[in-house]
Every structure is written in structure tokens, then in C-alpha cells.
Amino acid sequence: MQLVLVRTVTGLEHLAAEELADAGHRVVEVSKRQVIVEASPEVVERPPLVADDLFEVYGVAPDPGRTRAGLTAALREAIRSVPIARGAFAVSASFQGPRNFGRYDVEDLVGERIARLTGGRYHSRRYGVAPPEERSDWRVVLDGKTLWVSRRPYAVPLHRRTWRRQTVRGSLHPPVAAAMARLAGLAPGHEVLDPFCGAGTLLLEARALEPRARYAGVDRDPAALEAARANGPEGVKWRRGDARRVDDPVDRILTNPSGTTA
Ligand SMILES: C[S@@+](CC[C@H](N)C(=O)[O-])C[C@H]1O[C@@H](n2cnc3c(N)ncnc32)[C@H](O)[C@@H]1O
């Protein structure tokens, strides 16, 4: 079992926790924008669709509170053994509540400690210089109760989907689309329609969730359809049409329409 820190969009914490529990992982804690899970190793290959990002936890300590001395001691306690990796890495930190230190102070303390333990090359974000493309990303969270030190097992955040080549104005954030698809209660054999499909985000996330349903996407804008076809060349029937004239018999309509349809 690996302790895993899952980050979410605000409001989707419980849906992500439910998705993780359905996949057989043990949810330990749900808090603001975060779910902590005791996960089996396959969580990395099959991460929750509703998650924004996922990190493997390598250090835990009680949240040290306000002072920098407390922070230094807590980091010493939390970061004892981390995977050896000599490449470049960056650290991103966030915390809640008032502190006598800033996020770059946390990041630099963590970065310097990890560099000492691993021989890796720490890239500080303090000076606004872009980090090297090839790197691993560490995430530190002080949530008011616990200090978490974790590392992303992927090169890019989870919400950056490999299928997404194009977007249109109003395209959904993929984890939000995944959350909508979960709430739709899709089942095998369902006919699912998005009459304002845009670049296809909703149907492509829905198909990842329930591959045994059938999907159709309609949009009146040829550029949107081109984007949808580029994003999902298979598995969804995309067609041009006016939502006001679509009368397909369907089990579910999954959509985020435009403000105007005229
Ligand atoms: C907010 S976007 C949908 C974004 C999509 N969910 C995504 O994530 O890419 C709304 C889409 O509705 C389309 N649209 C607006 N009026 C329409 C109509 N009457 N019939 C069909 N499509 C329409 C627009 O062309 C636009 O692509």
C-alpha cells in the first residue's frame, strides 16, 4: 500500500474520494481540494478521472504551525528517505492559515533537503526562471493538521489529458467533465448525447468512465467538430447540427451549452 495525495478542484473532493473508494483504495481523509488515500500500486496506471493531480507521499509530520524553526524541524522529521533520482526537480508548496514564512521558503527548504538526500538538482521557483522541461515535481502541503511531502509519478499533471489536442471557447476542465459524467450515472448500452459538444470533452471523459455506452456529439460549428474529431477520432459519432432540431432518442444528455444558441 502506498499513501497517495490526490488534488482536486474545489467541490469535487467527495466525488474523487468516491471514485477512489469504488476502485478499491482506502480513503483516509478528505479535506479542502485534497483526498488522502491508502492505494494499491495500480492507482498510478489507473488514476481517478475526477482528480486534478496525484502524488505519492514520501514524508508526513504534524503541521508545524507558524514559525520557520518549527517548519525546519518538521521537515527534518518528515523527509528521511526519498527515492534516489539524480535528475532535475522542482518543488511546489501550499499552506493554509497565517505563517511567518512564505511558500518559496518552504519550497527551498524542501528542495535543498531532497537534493542533499538524493543528489538531484533542485530548481528553485523563487526567481521566476522556468524549470527544466525534464524534471520531477514535488508537492508540499501544510493543511493545518499535517505536513505532506509528495512526488508526482508522472511527467505532467493528471488533468492534462493525452487525448486533448484542441479546445474551443468554453471547453471544460477535463476533471470537471469527468465529475459531470460520474453524476450522470452512465451504464453499459446507454445512448449518450452532447448536443453542444464543442471539442468533445464531456463525451471523451464519459467514454473513459463507461466505455460500453454509445456516444454522439453534435455541434453547429465546423471548427468545434474538427476539434472534437482531432481529440476523439474513434468511439464517438460526431456530426454537424443544430441542437434545437436534434431529437435522437437517448438515455442521457450530457452537456454544457453556450449562453447563446441563435
Ligand atoms: C461551451 S461550448 C461546449 C464546450 C465543450 N463542452 C467542451 O468541453 O469543449 C458550447 C458549444 O455549443 C455550440 N453551439 C451553440 N449553439 C448551438 C446550437 N444551436 N446547436 C449546436 N451547437 C451549438 C458552440 O458552437 C460551442 O461549440
PDB file of C-alpha atoms and ligand atoms in Angstrom:
ATOM      1  CA  MET A   1       0.000   0.000   0.000  1.00  0.00           C
ATOM      2  CA  GLN A   2       1.222   3.479  -0.881  1.00  0.00           C
ATOM      3  CA  LEU A   3      -0.031   6.670   0.709  1.00  0.00           C
ATOM      4  CA  VAL A   4      -1.238   8.919  -2.074  1.00  0.00           C
ATOM      5  CA  LEU A   5      -2.237  12.585  -2.076  1.00  0.00           C
ATOM      6  CA  VAL A   6      -4.890  13.418  -4.652  1.00  0.00           C
ATOM      7  CA  ARG A   7      -5.566  17.067  -5.511  1.00  0.00           C
ATOM      8  CA  THR A   8      -8.963  18.134  -6.848  1.00  0.00           C
ATOM      9  CA  VAL A   9     -10.890  21.185  -7.977  1.00  0.00           C
ATOM     10  CA  THR A  10     -12.754  22.774  -5.048  1.00  0.00           C
ATOM     11  CA  GLY A  11     -16.069  20.995  -4.585  1.00  0.00           C
ATOM     12  CA  LEU A  12     -15.037  17.725  -6.249  1.00  0.00           C
ATOM     13  CA  GLU A  13     -13.225  16.259  -3.231  1.00  0.00           C
ATOM     14  CA  HIS A  14     -16.017  13.852  -2.274  1.00  0.00           C
ATOM     15  CA  LEU A  15     -16.629  12.687  -5.839  1.00  0.00           C
ATOM     16  CA  ALA A  16     -12.909  11.935  -6.217  1.00  0.00           C
ATOM     17  CA  ALA A  17     -12.957  10.098  -2.882  1.00  0.00           C
ATOM     18  CA  GLU A  18     -15.960   8.058  -4.050  1.00  0.00           C
ATOM     19  CA  GLU A  19     -14.217   7.194  -7.317  1.00  0.00           C
ATOM     20  CA  LEU A  20     -11.100   6.078  -5.428  1.00  0.00           C
ATOM     21  CA  ALA A  21     -13.151   4.004  -2.968  1.00  0.00           C
ATOM     22  CA  ASP A  22     -15.052   2.373  -5.874  1.00  0.00           C
ATOM     23  CA  ALA A  23     -11.681   1.388  -7.348  1.00  0.00           C
ATOM     24  CA  GLY A  24     -10.815  -0.409  -4.088  1.00  0.00           C
ATOM     25  CA  HIS A  25      -8.491   2.146  -2.471  1.00  0.00           C
ATOM     26  CA  ARG A  26      -8.902   3.143   1.177  1.00  0.00           C
ATOM     27  CA  VAL A  27      -9.795   6.787   1.640  1.00  0.00           C
ATOM     28  CA  VAL A  28      -8.034   8.077   4.754  1.00  0.00           C
ATOM     29  CA  GLU A  29      -9.032  11.733   4.764  1.00  0.00           C
ATOM     30  CA  VAL A  30     -10.943  14.262   2.677  1.00  0.00           C
ATOM     31  CA  SER A  31     -10.161  17.967   3.093  1.00  0.00           C
ATOM     32  CA  LYS A  32     -10.162  21.143   1.021  1.00  0.00           C
ATOM     33  CA  ARG A  33      -9.029  20.278  -2.540  1.00  0.00           C
ATOM     34  CA  GLN A  34      -7.381  17.119  -1.269  1.00  0.00           C
ATOM     35  CA  VAL A  35      -8.011  13.419  -0.679  1.00  0.00           C
ATOM     36  CA  ILE A  36      -5.522  11.173   1.126  1.00  0.00           C
ATOM     37  CA  VAL A  37      -5.700   7.518   0.162  1.00  0.00           C
ATOM     38  CA  GLU A  38      -4.005   4.251   1.019  1.00  0.00           C
ATOM     39  CA  ALA A  39      -3.824   2.990  -2.521  1.00  0.00           C
ATOM     40  CA  SER A  40      -2.769  -0.204  -4.219  1.00  0.00           C
ATOM     41  CA  PRO A  41       0.026   0.235  -6.797  1.00  0.00           C
ATOM     42  CA  GLU A  42      -2.313   0.302  -9.821  1.00  0.00           C
ATOM     43  CA  VAL A  43      -3.592   3.749  -8.787  1.00  0.00           C
ATOM     44  CA  VAL A  44      -0.705   5.227 -10.783  1.00  0.00           C
ATOM     45  CA  GLU A  45      -1.734   3.436 -14.028  1.00  0.00           C
ATOM     46  CA  ARG A  46      -5.444   3.887 -13.373  1.00  0.00           C
ATOM     47  CA  PRO A  47      -5.801   7.213 -11.527  1.00  0.00           C
ATOM     48  CA  PRO A  48      -9.188   8.749 -10.727  1.00  0.00           C
ATOM     49  CA  LEU A  49     -10.625  10.763 -13.626  1.00  0.00           C
ATOM     50  CA  VAL A  50     -12.098  13.369 -11.273  1.00  0.00           C
ATOM     51  CA  ALA A  51      -8.644  14.137  -9.824  1.00  0.00           C
ATOM     52  CA  ASP A  52      -6.643  17.152 -10.878  1.00  0.00           C
ATOM     53  CA  ASP A  53      -3.365  15.598  -9.891  1.00  0.00           C
ATOM     54  CA  LEU A  54      -1.866  12.734  -7.910  1.00  0.00           C
ATOM     55  CA  PHE A  55       1.277  12.482  -5.789  1.00  0.00           C
ATOM     56  CA  GLU A  56       2.967   9.637  -3.915  1.00  0.00           C
ATOM     57  CA  VAL A  57       3.624  10.595  -0.304  1.00  0.00           C
ATOM     58  CA  TYR A  58       7.208  10.237   0.968  1.00  0.00           C
ATOM     59  CA  GLY A  59       7.048  12.268   4.160  1.00  0.00           C
ATOM     60  CA  VAL A  60       4.491  13.125   6.824  1.00  0.00           C
ATOM     61  CA  ALA A  61       4.749  15.192  10.025  1.00  0.00           C
ATOM     62  CA  PRO A  62       2.356  17.229  12.140  1.00  0.00           C
ATOM     63  CA  ASP A  63       1.791  20.698  10.659  1.00  0.00           C
ATOM     64  CA  PRO A  64       4.399  22.843  12.471  1.00  0.00           C
ATOM     65  CA  GLY A  65       2.263  25.982  12.603  1.00  0.00           C
ATOM     66  CA  ARG A  66       3.632  29.490  12.166  1.00  0.00           C
ATOM     67  CA  THR A  67       7.341  29.520  12.828  1.00  0.00           C
ATOM     68  CA  ARG A  68      10.225  28.867  10.497  1.00  0.00           C
ATOM     69  CA  ALA A  69      12.100  26.973  13.233  1.00  0.00           C
ATOM     70  CA  GLY A  70       9.088  24.681  13.605  1.00  0.00           C
ATOM     71  CA  LEU A  71       8.952  24.220   9.845  1.00  0.00           C
ATOM     72  CA  THR A  72      12.635  23.265   9.647  1.00  0.00           C
ATOM     73  CA  ALA A  73      12.212  20.703  12.447  1.00  0.00           C
ATOM     74  CA  ALA A  74       9.049  19.258  10.883  1.00  0.00           C
ATOM     75  CA  LEU A  75      10.744  18.891   7.503  1.00  0.00           C
ATOM     76  CA  ARG A  76      13.664  17.109   9.137  1.00  0.00           C
ATOM     77  CA  GLU A  77      11.173  14.696  10.699  1.00  0.00           C
ATOM     78  CA  ALA A  78       9.122  14.242   7.512  1.00  0.00           C
ATOM     79  CA  ILE A  79      11.882  13.850   4.925  1.00  0.00           C
ATOM     80  CA  ARG A  80      14.043  10.920   5.941  1.00  0.00           C
ATOM     81  CA  SER A  81      14.179   8.626   2.957  1.00  0.00           C
ATOM     82  CA  VAL A  82      13.148   9.552  -0.545  1.00  0.00           C
ATOM     83  CA  PRO A  83      13.691   7.757  -3.869  1.00  0.00           C
ATOM     84  CA  ILE A  84      17.154   8.346  -5.293  1.00  0.00           C
ATOM     85  CA  ALA A  85      16.920  10.380  -8.502  1.00  0.00           C
ATOM     86  CA  ARG A  86      19.797  12.499  -9.759  1.00  0.00           C
ATOM     87  CA  GLY A  87      17.844  14.481 -12.337  1.00  0.00           C
ATOM     88  CA  ALA A  88      16.367  17.954 -12.006  1.00  0.00           C
ATOM     89  CA  PHE A  89      13.390  18.532  -9.773  1.00  0.00           C
ATOM     90  CA  ALA A  90      11.139  21.374  -8.660  1.00  0.00           C
ATOM     91  CA  VAL A  91       9.031  21.813  -5.531  1.00  0.00           C
ATOM     92  CA  SER A  92       5.652  23.482  -5.250  1.00  0.00           C
ATOM     93  CA  ALA A  93       4.252  24.279  -1.812  1.00  0.00           C
ATOM     94  CA  SER A  94       0.921  25.475  -0.476  1.00  0.00           C
ATOM     95  CA  PHE A  95      -0.378  26.101   3.009  1.00  0.00           C
ATOM     96  CA  GLN A  96      -3.419  27.307   4.848  1.00  0.00           C
ATOM     97  CA  GLY A  97      -3.505  29.864   7.618  1.00  0.00           C
ATOM     98  CA  PRO A  98      -1.076  32.607   8.693  1.00  0.00           C
ATOM     99  CA  ARG A  99       2.637  31.725   8.684  1.00  0.00           C
ATOM    100  CA  ASN A 100       5.862  33.579   9.389  1.00  0.00           C
ATOM    101  CA  PHE A 101       7.315  32.171   6.181  1.00  0.00           C
ATOM    102  CA  GLY A 102       6.364  32.216   2.510  1.00  0.00           C
ATOM    103  CA  ARG A 103       5.803  29.414   0.016  1.00  0.00           C
ATOM    104  CA  TYR A 104       9.267  29.861  -1.526  1.00  0.00           C
ATOM    105  CA  ASP A 105      10.830  29.419   1.923  1.00  0.00           C
ATOM    106  CA  VAL A 106       9.047  26.058   2.235  1.00  0.00           C
ATOM    107  CA  GLU A 107       9.998  25.069  -1.297  1.00  0.00           C
ATOM    108  CA  ASP A 108      13.685  25.949  -0.864  1.00  0.00           C
ATOM    109  CA  LEU A 109      13.977  24.155   2.478  1.00  0.00           C
ATOM    110  CA  VAL A 110      12.385  21.026   0.996  1.00  0.00           C
ATOM    111  CA  GLY A 111      14.354  21.305  -2.251  1.00  0.00           C
ATOM    112  CA  GLU A 112      17.696  21.660  -0.506  1.00  0.00           C
ATOM    113  CA  ARG A 113      16.971  18.721   1.804  1.00  0.00           C
ATOM    114  CA  ILE A 114      15.851  16.448  -1.042  1.00  0.00           C
ATOM    115  CA  ALA A 115      18.898  17.463  -3.114  1.00  0.00           C
ATOM    116  CA  ARG A 116      21.167  16.510  -0.181  1.00  0.00           C
ATOM    117  CA  LEU A 117      19.480  13.123   0.217  1.00  0.00           C
ATOM    118  CA  THR A 118      19.216  12.191  -3.467  1.00  0.00           C
ATOM    119  CA  GLY A 119      21.970  14.037  -5.305  1.00  0.00           C
ATOM    120  CA  GLY A 120      19.248  15.527  -7.556  1.00  0.00           C
ATOM    121  CA  ARG A 121      19.422  19.082  -8.982  1.00  0.00           C
ATOM    122  CA  TYR A 122      16.937  21.383  -7.271  1.00  0.00           C
ATOM    123  CA  HIS A 123      15.365  24.144  -9.359  1.00  0.00           C
ATOM    124  CA  SER A 124      14.038  26.990  -7.178  1.00  0.00           C
ATOM    125  CA  ARG A 125      10.919  28.815  -8.364  1.00  0.00           C
ATOM    126  CA  ARG A 126      11.807  31.844  -6.257  1.00  0.00           C
ATOM    127  CA  TYR A 127      13.418  33.813  -9.104  1.00  0.00           C
ATOM    128  CA  GLY A 128      10.762  33.203 -11.755  1.00  0.00           C
ATOM    129  CA  VAL A 129      13.081  31.193 -14.040  1.00  0.00           C
ATOM    130  CA  ALA A 130      11.278  28.431 -15.956  1.00  0.00           C
ATOM    131  CA  PRO A 131      12.250  24.971 -14.668  1.00  0.00           C
ATOM    132  CA  PRO A 132      13.911  22.432 -16.986  1.00  0.00           C
ATOM    133  CA  GLU A 133      11.421  20.509 -19.174  1.00  0.00           C
ATOM    134  CA  GLU A 134      12.800  17.203 -17.951  1.00  0.00           C
ATOM    135  CA  ARG A 135      12.225  17.127 -14.215  1.00  0.00           C
ATOM    136  CA  SER A 136      10.218  15.565 -11.475  1.00  0.00           C
ATOM    137  CA  ASP A 137       7.775  17.600  -9.411  1.00  0.00           C
ATOM    138  CA  TRP A 138       7.471  17.506  -5.654  1.00  0.00           C
ATOM    139  CA  ARG A 139       4.426  18.858  -3.868  1.00  0.00           C
ATOM    140  CA  VAL A 140       4.381  20.029  -0.245  1.00  0.00           C
ATOM    141  CA  VAL A 141       1.117  20.777   1.532  1.00  0.00           C
ATOM    142  CA  LEU A 142       0.622  22.159   5.033  1.00  0.00           C
ATOM    143  CA  ASP A 143      -3.108  21.678   5.509  1.00  0.00           C
ATOM    144  CA  GLY A 144      -3.330  22.989   9.078  1.00  0.00           C
ATOM    145  CA  LYS A 145      -3.128  19.485  10.544  1.00  0.00           C
ATOM    146  CA  THR A 146      -0.437  17.665   8.621  1.00  0.00           C
ATOM    147  CA  LEU A 147       2.677  18.426   6.577  1.00  0.00           C
ATOM    148  CA  TRP A 148       2.723  16.257   3.434  1.00  0.00           C
ATOM    149  CA  VAL A 149       5.771  15.802   1.213  1.00  0.00           C
ATOM    150  CA  SER A 150       4.996  14.036  -2.035  1.00  0.00           C
ATOM    151  CA  ARG A 151       6.146  13.493  -5.607  1.00  0.00           C
ATOM    152  CA  ARG A 152       4.171  13.255  -8.843  1.00  0.00           C
ATOM    153  CA  PRO A 153       4.818   9.909 -10.537  1.00  0.00           C
ATOM    154  CA  TYR A 154       4.050  11.432 -13.960  1.00  0.00           C
ATOM    155  CA  ALA A 155       5.818  13.992 -16.116  1.00  0.00           C
ATOM    156  CA  VAL A 156       2.743  16.253 -16.333  1.00  0.00           C
ATOM    157  CA  PRO A 157      -0.302  16.884 -14.121  1.00  0.00           C
ATOM    158  CA  LEU A 158      -3.140  14.386 -14.404  1.00  0.00           C
ATOM    159  CA  HIS A 159      -5.637  16.952 -15.660  1.00  0.00           C
ATOM    160  CA  ARG A 160      -3.530  17.413 -18.800  1.00  0.00           C
ATOM    161  CA  ARG A 161      -5.100  14.610 -20.818  1.00  0.00           C
ATOM    162  CA  THR A 162      -3.128  12.854 -23.532  1.00  0.00           C
ATOM    163  CA  TRP A 163      -6.219  12.807 -25.788  1.00  0.00           C
ATOM    164  CA  ARG A 164      -6.622  16.589 -25.736  1.00  0.00           C
ATOM    165  CA  ARG A 165      -5.187  18.146 -28.884  1.00  0.00           C
ATOM    166  CA  GLN A 166      -7.590  21.036 -29.351  1.00  0.00           C
ATOM    167  CA  THR A 167     -10.007  23.110 -27.308  1.00  0.00           C
ATOM    168  CA  VAL A 168     -12.776  25.596 -28.179  1.00  0.00           C
ATOM    169  CA  ARG A 169     -14.035  28.640 -26.298  1.00  0.00           C
ATOM    170  CA  GLY A 170     -15.773  27.282 -23.185  1.00  0.00           C
ATOM    171  CA  SER A 171     -14.070  23.861 -23.218  1.00  0.00           C
ATOM    172  CA  LEU A 172     -14.380  22.210 -19.846  1.00  0.00           C
ATOM    173  CA  HIS A 173     -11.572  21.346 -17.488  1.00  0.00           C
ATOM    174  CA  PRO A 174     -11.391  17.553 -18.024  1.00  0.00           C
ATOM    175  CA  PRO A 175     -11.781  16.537 -14.329  1.00  0.00           C
ATOM    176  CA  VAL A 176     -14.930  18.686 -14.141  1.00  0.00           C
ATOM    177  CA  ALA A 177     -16.282  16.928 -17.244  1.00  0.00           C
ATOM    178  CA  ALA A 178     -15.394  13.586 -15.621  1.00  0.00           C
ATOM    179  CA  ALA A 179     -17.302  14.625 -12.493  1.00  0.00           C
ATOM    180  CA  MET A 180     -20.377  15.501 -14.585  1.00  0.00           C
ATOM    181  CA  ALA A 181     -20.142  12.126 -16.327  1.00  0.00           C
ATOM    182  CA  ARG A 182     -19.974  10.334 -12.982  1.00  0.00           C
ATOM    183  CA  LEU A 183     -23.043  12.187 -11.742  1.00  0.00           C
ATOM    184  CA  ALA A 184     -24.942  11.171 -14.903  1.00  0.00           C
ATOM    185  CA  GLY A 185     -24.989   7.522 -13.768  1.00  0.00           C
ATOM    186  CA  LEU A 186     -23.925   6.080 -17.117  1.00  0.00           C
ATOM    187  CA  ALA A 187     -24.438   2.385 -17.738  1.00  0.00           C
ATOM    188  CA  PRO A 188     -23.433  -0.097 -20.462  1.00  0.00           C
ATOM    189  CA  GLY A 189     -25.649   0.277 -23.538  1.00  0.00           C
ATOM    190  CA  HIS A 190     -26.792   3.806 -22.727  1.00  0.00           C
ATOM    191  CA  GLU A 191     -27.204   6.194 -25.660  1.00  0.00           C
ATOM    192  CA  VAL A 192     -25.481   9.407 -24.539  1.00  0.00           C
ATOM    193  CA  LEU A 193     -25.785  12.707 -26.400  1.00  0.00           C
ATOM    194  CA  ASP A 194     -23.998  16.048 -26.124  1.00  0.00           C
ATOM    195  CA  PRO A 195     -25.921  18.461 -28.421  1.00  0.00           C
ATOM    196  CA  PHE A 196     -23.378  21.283 -27.782  1.00  0.00           C
ATOM    197  CA  CYS A 197     -20.292  19.072 -27.897  1.00  0.00           C
ATOM    198  CA  GLY A 198     -17.602  21.681 -28.634  1.00  0.00           C
ATOM    199  CA  ALA A 199     -14.216  19.945 -28.562  1.00  0.00           C
ATOM    200  CA  GLY A 200     -15.843  16.825 -27.115  1.00  0.00           C
ATOM    201  CA  THR A 201     -14.527  16.959 -23.556  1.00  0.00           C
ATOM    202  CA  LEU A 202     -17.677  15.633 -21.885  1.00  0.00           C
ATOM    203  CA  LEU A 203     -18.150  12.651 -24.156  1.00  0.00           C
ATOM    204  CA  LEU A 204     -14.468  11.735 -24.161  1.00  0.00           C
ATOM    205  CA  GLU A 205     -14.312  11.809 -20.371  1.00  0.00           C
ATOM    206  CA  ALA A 206     -17.606   9.889 -20.208  1.00  0.00           C
ATOM    207  CA  ARG A 207     -16.256   7.241 -22.570  1.00  0.00           C
ATOM    208  CA  ALA A 208     -13.174   6.806 -20.377  1.00  0.00           C
ATOM    209  CA  LEU A 209     -15.529   6.244 -17.453  1.00  0.00           C
ATOM    210  CA  GLU A 210     -18.057   3.978 -19.227  1.00  0.00           C
ATOM    211  CA  PRO A 211     -16.630   2.580 -22.482  1.00  0.00           C
ATOM    212  CA  ARG A 212     -19.660   0.316 -23.020  1.00  0.00           C
ATOM    213  CA  ALA A 213     -22.141   3.177 -23.601  1.00  0.00           C
ATOM    214  CA  ARG A 214     -22.704   4.727 -27.066  1.00  0.00           C
ATOM    215  CA  TYR A 215     -21.827   8.355 -27.639  1.00  0.00           C
ATOM    216  CA  ALA A 216     -22.974  11.021 -30.110  1.00  0.00           C
ATOM    217  CA  GLY A 217     -21.793  14.634 -30.221  1.00  0.00           C
ATOM    218  CA  VAL A 218     -23.489  17.452 -32.173  1.00  0.00           C
ATOM    219  CA  ASP A 219     -22.250  20.977 -32.778  1.00  0.00           C
ATOM    220  CA  ARG A 220     -23.222  23.601 -35.325  1.00  0.00           C
ATOM    221  CA  ASP A 221     -19.685  24.963 -35.628  1.00  0.00           C
ATOM    222  CA  PRO A 222     -17.427  23.087 -38.087  1.00  0.00           C
ATOM    223  CA  ALA A 223     -14.317  24.230 -36.177  1.00  0.00           C
ATOM    224  CA  ALA A 224     -15.673  22.676 -32.975  1.00  0.00           C
ATOM    225  CA  LEU A 225     -16.357  19.404 -34.791  1.00  0.00           C
ATOM    226  CA  GLU A 226     -12.868  19.422 -36.222  1.00  0.00           C
ATOM    227  CA  ALA A 227     -11.508  19.824 -32.677  1.00  0.00           C
ATOM    228  CA  ALA A 228     -13.754  17.026 -31.383  1.00  0.00           C
ATOM    229  CA  ARG A 229     -12.630  14.682 -34.181  1.00  0.00           C
ATOM    230  CA  ALA A 230      -8.972  15.512 -33.507  1.00  0.00           C
ATOM    231  CA  ASN A 231      -9.485  14.771 -29.809  1.00  0.00           C
ATOM    232  CA  GLY A 232     -11.543  11.615 -30.246  1.00  0.00           C
ATOM    233  CA  PRO A 233     -11.098  10.101 -33.688  1.00  0.00           C
ATOM    234  CA  GLU A 234     -12.844   6.874 -32.591  1.00  0.00           C
ATOM    235  CA  GLY A 235     -15.657   5.760 -30.353  1.00  0.00           C
ATOM    236  CA  VAL A 236     -17.914   8.845 -30.638  1.00  0.00           C
ATOM    237  CA  LYS A 237     -20.163   9.762 -33.585  1.00  0.00           C
ATOM    238  CA  TRP A 238     -19.596  13.461 -34.182  1.00  0.00           C
ATOM    239  CA  ARG A 239     -21.942  15.312 -36.511  1.00  0.00           C
ATOM    240  CA  ARG A 240     -22.863  18.810 -37.506  1.00  0.00           C
ATOM    241  CA  GLY A 241     -26.293  20.009 -36.452  1.00  0.00           C
ATOM    242  CA  ASP A 242     -28.435  22.481 -34.574  1.00  0.00           C
ATOM    243  CA  ALA A 243     -29.224  21.454 -31.008  1.00  0.00           C
ATOM    244  CA  ARG A 244     -32.724  22.907 -31.401  1.00  0.00           C
ATOM    245  CA  ARG A 245     -33.514  20.330 -34.067  1.00  0.00           C
ATOM    246  CA  VAL A 246     -31.875  17.263 -32.540  1.00  0.00           C
ATOM    247  CA  ASP A 247     -34.417  14.655 -31.489  1.00  0.00           C
ATOM    248  CA  ASP A 248     -32.322  11.492 -31.099  1.00  0.00           C
ATOM    249  CA  PRO A 249     -33.862   9.072 -28.585  1.00  0.00           C
ATOM    250  CA  VAL A 250     -31.286   8.987 -25.767  1.00  0.00           C
ATOM    251  CA  ASP A 251     -30.818   7.753 -22.205  1.00  0.00           C
ATOM    252  CA  ARG A 252     -28.634  10.628 -21.091  1.00  0.00           C
ATOM    253  CA  ILE A 253     -27.874  14.163 -22.254  1.00  0.00           C
ATOM    254  CA  LEU A 254     -24.504  15.334 -21.009  1.00  0.00           C
ATOM    255  CA  THR A 255     -23.760  18.909 -21.978  1.00  0.00           C
ATOM    256  CA  ASN A 256     -22.591  22.407 -21.091  1.00  0.00           C
ATOM    257  CA  PRO A 257     -24.370  24.571 -23.662  1.00  0.00           C
ATOM    258  CA  SER A 258     -23.387  28.033 -24.830  1.00  0.00           C
ATOM    259  CA  GLY A 259     -25.040  31.050 -23.328  1.00  0.00           C
ATOM    260  CA  THR A 260     -26.431  31.820 -26.800  1.00  0.00           C
ATOM    261  CA  THR A 261     -27.701  29.467 -29.465  1.00  0.00           C
ATOM    262  CA  ALA A 262     -29.091  31.923 -32.005  1.00  0.00           C
TER     263      ALA A 262
HETATM  264  C1  LIG B   1     -19.445  25.894 -24.145  1.00  0.00           C
HETATM  265  S1  LIG B   1     -19.139  25.163 -25.699  1.00  0.00           S
HETATM  266  C2  LIG B   1     -19.052  23.453 -25.300  1.00  0.00           C
HETATM  267  C3  LIG B   1     -17.698  23.075 -24.823  1.00  0.00           C
HETATM  268  C4  LIG B   1     -17.495  21.581 -24.672  1.00  0.00           C
HETATM  269  N1  LIG B   1     -18.264  21.013 -23.590  1.00  0.00           N
HETATM  270  C5  LIG B   1     -16.016  21.306 -24.468  1.00  0.00           C
HETATM  271  O1  LIG B   1     -15.605  20.974 -23.351  1.00  0.00           O
HETATM  272  O2  LIG B   1     -15.258  21.508 -25.438  1.00  0.00           O
HETATM  273  C6  LIG B   1     -20.691  25.284 -26.470  1.00  0.00           C
HETATM  274  C7  LIG B   1     -20.739  24.785 -27.898  1.00  0.00           C
HETATM  275  O3  LIG B   1     -22.105  24.879 -28.322  1.00  0.00           O
HETATM  276  C8  LIG B   1     -22.099  25.132 -29.721  1.00  0.00           C
HETATM  277  N2  LIG B   1     -23.456  25.654 -30.075  1.00  0.00           N
HETATM  278  C9  LIG B   1     -24.011  26.859 -29.790  1.00  0.00           C
HETATM  279  N3  LIG B   1     -25.282  26.912 -30.259  1.00  0.00           N
HETATM  280  C10 LIG B   1     -25.520  25.715 -30.829  1.00  0.00           C
HETATM  281  C11 LIG B   1     -26.659  25.158 -31.463  1.00  0.00           C
HETATM  282  N4  LIG B   1     -27.795  25.841 -31.605  1.00  0.00           N
HETATM  283  N5  LIG B   1     -26.576  23.896 -31.924  1.00  0.00           N
HETATM  284  C12 LIG B   1     -25.434  23.177 -31.804  1.00  0.00           C
HETATM  285  N6  LIG B   1     -24.315  23.661 -31.226  1.00  0.00           N
HETATM  286  C13 LIG B   1     -24.365  24.905 -30.740  1.00  0.00           C
HETATM  287  C14 LIG B   1     -20.963  26.101 -29.919  1.00  0.00           C
HETATM  288  O4  LIG B   1     -20.505  26.028 -31.270  1.00  0.00           O
HETATM  289  C15 LIG B   1     -19.922  25.564 -28.900  1.00  0.00           C
HETATM  290  O5  LIG B   1     -19.003  24.715 -29.527  1.00  0.00           O
END
